XYZ file of C-alpha atoms in Angstrom:
411
model
C 17.788 -26.449 -19.568
C 19.144 -26.118 -16.087
C 16.784 -27.094 -13.237
C 15.376 -24.328 -11.117
C 17.366 -23.788 -7.971
C 14.532 -22.517 -5.849
C 11.079 -23.970 -5.328
C 8.511 -22.120 -7.380
C 11.105 -20.573 -9.676
C 10.338 -20.890 -13.371
C 12.999 -23.020 -15.087
C 14.524 -20.584 -17.511
C 14.928 -21.736 -21.060
C 18.093 -21.997 -23.070
C 18.367 -20.250 -26.389
C 20.511 -20.842 -29.433
C 23.307 -18.698 -30.779
C 23.408 -15.299 -29.157
C 24.724 -11.828 -29.677
C 25.608 -8.857 -27.628
C 22.631 -6.607 -27.607
C 22.518 -3.332 -25.793
C 20.475 -0.214 -26.094
C 20.457 3.047 -24.215
C 17.581 5.369 -23.865
C 17.286 8.551 -21.883
C 15.548 11.846 -22.198
C 18.756 13.811 -21.824
C 21.496 11.303 -22.685
C 20.060 9.287 -25.592
C 22.254 10.963 -28.175
C 25.482 10.036 -26.406
C 26.573 6.596 -27.525
C 29.786 4.758 -26.772
C 31.219 2.599 -29.506
C 30.999 -1.040 -28.384
C 34.159 -3.062 -28.734
C 34.056 -6.810 -28.093
C 36.374 -7.555 -25.179
C 39.565 -9.389 -26.120
C 40.689 -12.100 -23.699
C 44.147 -11.410 -22.256
C 46.937 -13.492 -23.744
C 49.593 -14.833 -21.327
C 53.110 -13.519 -22.087
C 54.492 -16.988 -22.830
C 51.669 -17.748 -25.252
C 52.104 -14.341 -26.869
C 55.785 -15.063 -27.480
C 54.954 -18.437 -29.028
C 52.419 -16.818 -31.325
C 54.943 -14.163 -32.389
C 57.603 -16.785 -33.095
C 55.153 -18.887 -35.101
C 54.136 -15.887 -37.215
C 57.764 -14.939 -37.841
C 58.593 -18.503 -38.885
C 55.644 -18.728 -41.286
C 56.552 -15.415 -42.937
C 60.180 -16.508 -43.301
C 59.224 -19.926 -44.696
C 59.412 -18.954 -48.431
C 62.963 -17.676 -47.967
C 63.928 -20.801 -46.039
C 62.555 -23.003 -48.798
C 64.597 -21.137 -51.407
C 67.769 -21.329 -49.322
C 67.327 -25.020 -48.549
C 66.422 -25.857 -52.148
C 69.396 -23.946 -53.527
C 71.818 -25.512 -51.044
C 70.454 -28.994 -51.700
C 70.739 -28.586 -55.466
C 74.227 -27.037 -55.276
C 75.869 -29.507 -52.888
C 74.350 -32.732 -54.182
C 75.197 -34.702 -57.350
C 73.593 -33.751 -60.644
C 70.829 -36.344 -60.390
C 69.342 -34.672 -57.313
C 67.204 -31.528 -57.614
C 65.638 -28.967 -55.299
C 62.837 -28.146 -57.774
C 60.036 -29.223 -55.367
C 61.248 -26.676 -52.812
C 61.531 -23.953 -55.492
C 57.949 -24.761 -56.513
C 56.641 -24.656 -52.940
C 58.196 -21.283 -52.051
C 55.908 -19.009 -54.172
C 52.853 -21.085 -53.236
C 53.601 -20.552 -49.550
C 54.202 -16.849 -50.140
C 50.912 -16.330 -52.022
C 48.475 -16.374 -49.049
C 50.935 -15.003 -46.487
C 52.917 -12.188 -48.094
C 52.197 -9.109 -50.197
C 51.912 -9.184 -53.971
C 55.383 -7.675 -54.367
C 56.900 -10.283 -52.041
C 55.115 -13.082 -53.890
C 56.390 -11.834 -57.258
C 59.897 -11.488 -55.833
C 59.775 -15.030 -54.427
C 58.735 -16.409 -57.812
C 61.444 -14.455 -59.648
C 64.141 -15.656 -57.225
C 62.946 -19.262 -57.537
C 63.120 -19.108 -61.338
C 66.515 -17.367 -61.208
C 67.927 -20.036 -58.901
C 66.771 -22.827 -61.205
C 68.316 -21.085 -64.225
C 71.564 -20.417 -62.354
C 71.933 -23.999 -61.186
C 71.181 -25.371 -64.642
C 73.790 -23.052 -66.158
C 76.281 -24.305 -63.558
C 75.664 -27.904 -64.613
C 75.328 -27.054 -68.316
C 71.860 -28.575 -68.554
C 69.780 -25.486 -69.329
C 68.383 -26.695 -72.685
C 67.981 -30.344 -71.803
C 64.480 -31.759 -71.680
C 64.119 -32.700 -67.992
C 65.833 -29.576 -66.549
C 63.852 -27.363 -68.929
C 60.635 -29.041 -67.774
C 61.582 -28.297 -64.170
C 62.212 -24.654 -65.090
C 58.870 -24.424 -66.871
C 57.116 -25.975 -63.854
C 58.653 -23.517 -61.405
C 57.838 -20.549 -63.664
C 54.219 -21.707 -64.102
C 53.728 -22.167 -60.367
C 55.241 -18.703 -59.742
C 52.680 -17.120 -62.082
C 49.841 -19.066 -60.459
C 51.060 -17.960 -57.040
C 50.721 -14.304 -58.068
C 47.157 -14.963 -59.246
C 46.354 -16.740 -55.967
C 47.782 -13.802 -54.058
C 45.505 -11.411 -55.956
C 42.426 -13.539 -55.181
C 43.355 -13.831 -51.513
C 43.859 -10.092 -51.174
C 40.513 -9.445 -52.865
C 38.795 -11.888 -50.470
C 40.433 -10.166 -47.517
C 39.173 -6.815 -48.756
C 35.624 -8.171 -48.999
C 35.904 -9.691 -45.527
C 37.135 -6.393 -44.096
C 34.180 -4.631 -45.715
C 31.711 -7.153 -44.269
C 33.382 -6.764 -40.859
C 32.985 -3.001 -40.979
C 29.325 -3.317 -41.989
C 28.604 -5.745 -39.138
C 30.384 -3.507 -36.648
C 28.474 -0.455 -37.899
C 25.178 -2.349 -37.588
C 26.011 -3.337 -34.041
C 26.943 0.228 -33.182
C 23.701 1.551 -34.653
C 21.389 -0.924 -32.901
C 23.337 -1.982 -29.814
C 25.128 0.964 -28.205
C 26.736 0.742 -24.788
C 24.816 2.345 -21.911
C 26.088 5.483 -20.275
C 28.490 4.859 -17.396
C 26.399 7.037 -15.099
C 22.655 7.722 -15.270
C 20.911 9.765 -12.558
C 23.725 9.030 -10.121
C 23.741 5.266 -10.705
C 26.975 3.683 -11.935
C 26.320 1.332 -14.853
C 28.485 -1.163 -16.708
C 27.648 -3.663 -19.441
C 29.704 -6.424 -20.980
C 29.200 -8.999 -23.688
C 31.307 -12.122 -24.076
C 30.802 -14.025 -27.312
C 31.234 -17.785 -27.312
C 32.447 -17.518 -30.913
C 35.536 -15.390 -31.416
C 34.940 -12.067 -33.201
C 31.153 -12.571 -33.208
C 28.961 -9.479 -33.585
C 25.395 -10.644 -34.168
C 23.321 -12.975 -31.972
C 20.477 -13.149 -29.418
C 21.537 -11.932 -25.957
C 20.378 -8.406 -25.202
C 20.489 -5.681 -22.589
C 19.182 -2.145 -22.464
C 19.039 0.788 -20.058
C 16.460 3.574 -20.178
C 15.954 6.517 -17.868
C 12.379 7.644 -17.310
C 10.309 9.737 -14.935
C 9.471 6.525 -13.078
C 13.114 5.601 -12.507
C 15.957 3.911 -14.340
C 14.590 0.871 -16.147
C 16.635 -2.067 -17.375
C 16.148 -5.255 -19.314
C 18.391 -8.255 -19.890
C 17.110 -10.976 -22.169
C 17.935 -14.037 -24.177
C 16.170 -14.741 -27.479
C 15.525 -18.325 -28.441
C 16.836 -19.226 -31.861
C 19.776 -18.312 -34.009
C 20.727 -16.366 -37.079
C 18.811 -13.446 -38.496
C 15.569 -14.559 -36.824
C 17.135 -14.032 -33.403
C 18.586 -10.690 -34.506
C 15.145 -9.540 -35.670
C 13.615 -10.535 -32.326
C 16.365 -8.659 -30.479
C 15.621 -5.505 -32.459
C 11.917 -5.859 -31.687
C 12.481 -6.340 -27.941
C 14.935 -3.457 -27.620
C 12.814 -1.085 -29.683
C 9.648 -1.936 -27.764
C 11.435 -1.647 -24.426
C 12.884 1.773 -25.138
C 9.476 3.176 -26.013
C 7.539 1.361 -23.281
C 10.046 2.243 -20.556
C 9.527 5.907 -21.315
C 5.735 5.826 -21.591
C 4.311 3.060 -19.391
C 3.614 3.854 -15.738
C 4.396 0.387 -14.356
C 6.933 -2.354 -14.996
C 4.063 -4.792 -15.573
C 2.809 -2.616 -18.416
C 6.291 -2.565 -19.931
C 6.369 -6.385 -19.915
C 2.959 -6.526 -21.581
C 4.142 -4.127 -24.274
C 7.096 -6.432 -24.993
C 4.731 -9.412 -25.072
C 2.529 -7.767 -27.691
C 5.528 -6.681 -29.760
C 6.867 -10.247 -29.901
C 3.409 -11.580 -30.735
C 3.262 -9.254 -33.736
C 6.759 -10.324 -34.748
C 5.715 -13.995 -34.526
C 3.023 -13.515 -37.150
C 5.716 -12.532 -39.652
C 7.889 -15.586 -39.015
C 7.806 -18.884 -40.846
C 8.527 -22.456 -39.844
C 9.177 -23.582 -36.300
C 10.138 -20.088 -35.095
C 6.557 -18.973 -35.729
C 5.395 -21.404 -33.031
C 8.323 -21.756 -30.651
C 9.871 -18.305 -30.592
C 10.256 -16.807 -27.129
C 12.535 -14.563 -25.110
C 13.514 -15.027 -21.494
C 13.937 -11.640 -19.832
C 14.244 -9.900 -16.498
C 13.106 -6.289 -16.161
C 14.137 -3.957 -13.361
C 13.048 -0.521 -12.242
C 15.137 1.577 -9.870
C 13.296 4.652 -8.556
C 15.430 7.770 -8.414
C 14.920 8.398 -4.700
C 13.757 5.204 -2.953
C 16.378 2.668 -1.900
C 14.583 -0.224 -3.607
C 14.476 -2.048 -6.916
C 11.462 -3.621 -8.601
C 12.111 -6.893 -10.444
C 9.867 -8.630 -12.961
C 11.118 -12.001 -14.193
C 9.954 -13.722 -17.353
C 11.659 -17.126 -17.189
C 15.167 -15.712 -16.830
C 18.012 -16.470 -14.387
C 17.390 -14.461 -11.188
C 19.454 -11.289 -10.664
C 21.937 -11.001 -7.830
C 22.172 -8.237 -5.242
C 25.740 -7.685 -4.048
C 25.732 -5.667 -0.828
C 28.560 -3.433 0.373
C 29.560 -5.919 3.107
C 30.129 -8.738 0.616
C 26.791 -10.468 1.115
C 25.246 -11.826 -2.085
C 21.509 -12.365 -2.305
C 19.740 -13.916 -5.324
C 16.430 -12.308 -6.221
C 14.316 -15.215 -7.543
C 10.746 -14.661 -8.669
C 8.138 -15.622 -6.067
C 5.420 -15.535 -8.732
C 7.079 -16.963 -11.852
C 5.744 -16.142 -15.313
C 6.289 -17.573 -18.765
C 8.966 -16.128 -21.044
C 7.953 -13.346 -23.387
C 6.256 -14.551 -26.536
C 4.551 -17.544 -24.858
C 1.379 -15.784 -23.724
C -0.804 -18.132 -25.776
C 0.144 -21.062 -23.512
C -1.385 -19.492 -20.432
C -2.004 -16.294 -18.533
C 0.227 -15.570 -15.600
C -0.282 -12.077 -14.191
C 2.926 -10.059 -14.148
C 3.819 -8.882 -10.681
C 6.924 -6.829 -9.976
C 8.601 -7.717 -6.690
C 10.300 -5.106 -4.524
C 13.730 -5.698 -2.971
C 15.991 -3.526 -0.864
C 18.699 -1.684 -2.832
C 20.830 0.270 -0.321
C 23.748 2.575 -1.026
C 26.940 0.798 -2.075
C 25.052 -2.274 -3.313
C 25.285 -3.545 -6.898
C 22.545 -5.212 -8.905
C 23.874 -7.828 -11.342
C 21.727 -9.068 -14.233
C 23.039 -11.729 -16.609
C 22.099 -14.333 -19.200
C 22.500 -18.083 -18.814
C 25.871 -18.017 -20.526
C 27.180 -17.109 -17.057
C 25.312 -19.573 -14.855
C 25.593 -22.456 -17.340
C 29.320 -22.182 -18.038
C 30.839 -25.601 -17.279
C 34.304 -26.713 -16.265
C 36.079 -29.868 -17.455
C 34.102 -31.981 -14.947
C 30.772 -30.520 -16.074
C 30.221 -28.368 -12.974
C 28.326 -25.115 -13.496
C 29.742 -21.724 -12.598
C 27.777 -20.485 -9.570
C 27.959 -16.669 -9.541
C 26.309 -16.308 -6.105
C 28.820 -18.644 -4.451
C 31.813 -17.247 -6.340
C 31.043 -13.613 -5.511
C 30.053 -14.092 -1.874
C 32.322 -12.282 0.581
C 33.867 -10.010 -2.041
C 33.311 -6.361 -2.866
C 34.175 -4.309 -5.913
C 34.683 -0.572 -6.195
C 32.835 -0.271 -9.519
C 30.430 -2.236 -11.708
C 33.059 -2.365 -14.438
C 35.529 -4.076 -12.112
C 32.857 -6.584 -11.128
C 32.062 -7.507 -14.727
C 35.722 -7.803 -15.713
C 36.326 -10.133 -12.769
C 33.293 -12.279 -13.539
C 34.183 -12.567 -17.228
C 37.744 -13.608 -16.431
C 36.631 -16.169 -13.844
C 34.132 -17.692 -16.273
C 36.848 -17.895 -18.905
C 39.138 -19.742 -16.499
C 36.308 -21.940 -15.212
C 35.399 -23.096 -18.711
C 38.985 -23.389 -19.877
C 38.543 -20.508 -22.300
C 35.972 -22.418 -24.341
C 32.465 -21.279 -23.395
C 29.649 -22.702 -25.504
C 27.173 -19.875 -25.017
C 27.258 -16.095 -25.286
C 27.115 -14.121 -22.061
C 25.569 -10.697 -21.461
C 26.191 -8.892 -18.165
C 24.663 -5.680 -16.800
C 25.547 -4.186 -13.406
C 24.089 -1.133 -11.661
C 25.553 0.296 -8.465
C 23.862 2.708 -6.117
C 26.616 5.069 -4.913
C 27.670 5.190 -1.276
C 29.813 7.725 0.529
C 32.931 5.642 0.010
C 34.048 2.284 -1.279
C 36.716 0.085 0.325
C 37.846 -3.222 -1.053
C 37.571 -6.220 1.235
């Protein structure tokens, strides 16, 4: 847990494994969903070339083994044999190449052994025949291995598609523009190709304004996923119905309390969710923030000034109401035209470099402006990746909302 940076600020809690969680509500736009695609880190050209060369070499390795084995057996005296290389070729081909290529590799290996034994006149002798039988047996086993590998790949592809469909159904991307506000969301998984976890964000339009939530569920695995679904579902309904942001937070609190009664083990007693809720009225140039033990949002003004919005009256994370009663109180901050509100999880502020220094988003973004929320999030994600050396240990959810101005000029 990282110490609070401002006096009176609730030290936000770390959670376990996390997942990108997003939900969009809206009376007019709720049926329009964008398919979420996990962002792929850019690969430098030199590294891309090395990867391509490595793949080409691995795929050509069975042929190289056959050529080297045949040359070795042909140009060396009779007592030397290339049978180990002929045996290795189909085994290497099995997990890397197609079934046809694996069969062809095995057939060529057997044919080379037969041809070389005919050349030396040793085809029916005991030791050469044993070598031939060994190569033929390994070639057959390689085809069977290839079939099992391809079947496993098919099952993995099916599981991948199911996980992606589940994410799309529960965690859609928000609309890029809601009631004039420009919106962008981004999720960076600490584990490559991850789909399911515990970070969440959601956007909901309502008659009271555009309401947002960014949260971080404690725990890991399916328990965290279940809590994410509960928080997002409760938020979407409460944001539409409740008249105040405080009432929305209380609705989330009750929803998590009900979920806790269905859990077993330590999660039944220690489950909680840090969250920050925001409400942006359609007309007024302000934003209301309610923080439940979460990293404070940042306000990025059009002139490059960055202002953290810490909670003056901190409250416990959601799901910890039994430990004490802290009255929720939304705090109002100025949100002028051209400014951008940035909400994030602790995967951003707790990203460390090689020396253990944290990434400080307020300091890094000060004095800079961005023409769109999407550009801001792309820049932040890339800087965090460089800061941590490409090896972050925690998922990161980002949500940015920009109030339009007449124009936008980069500084």
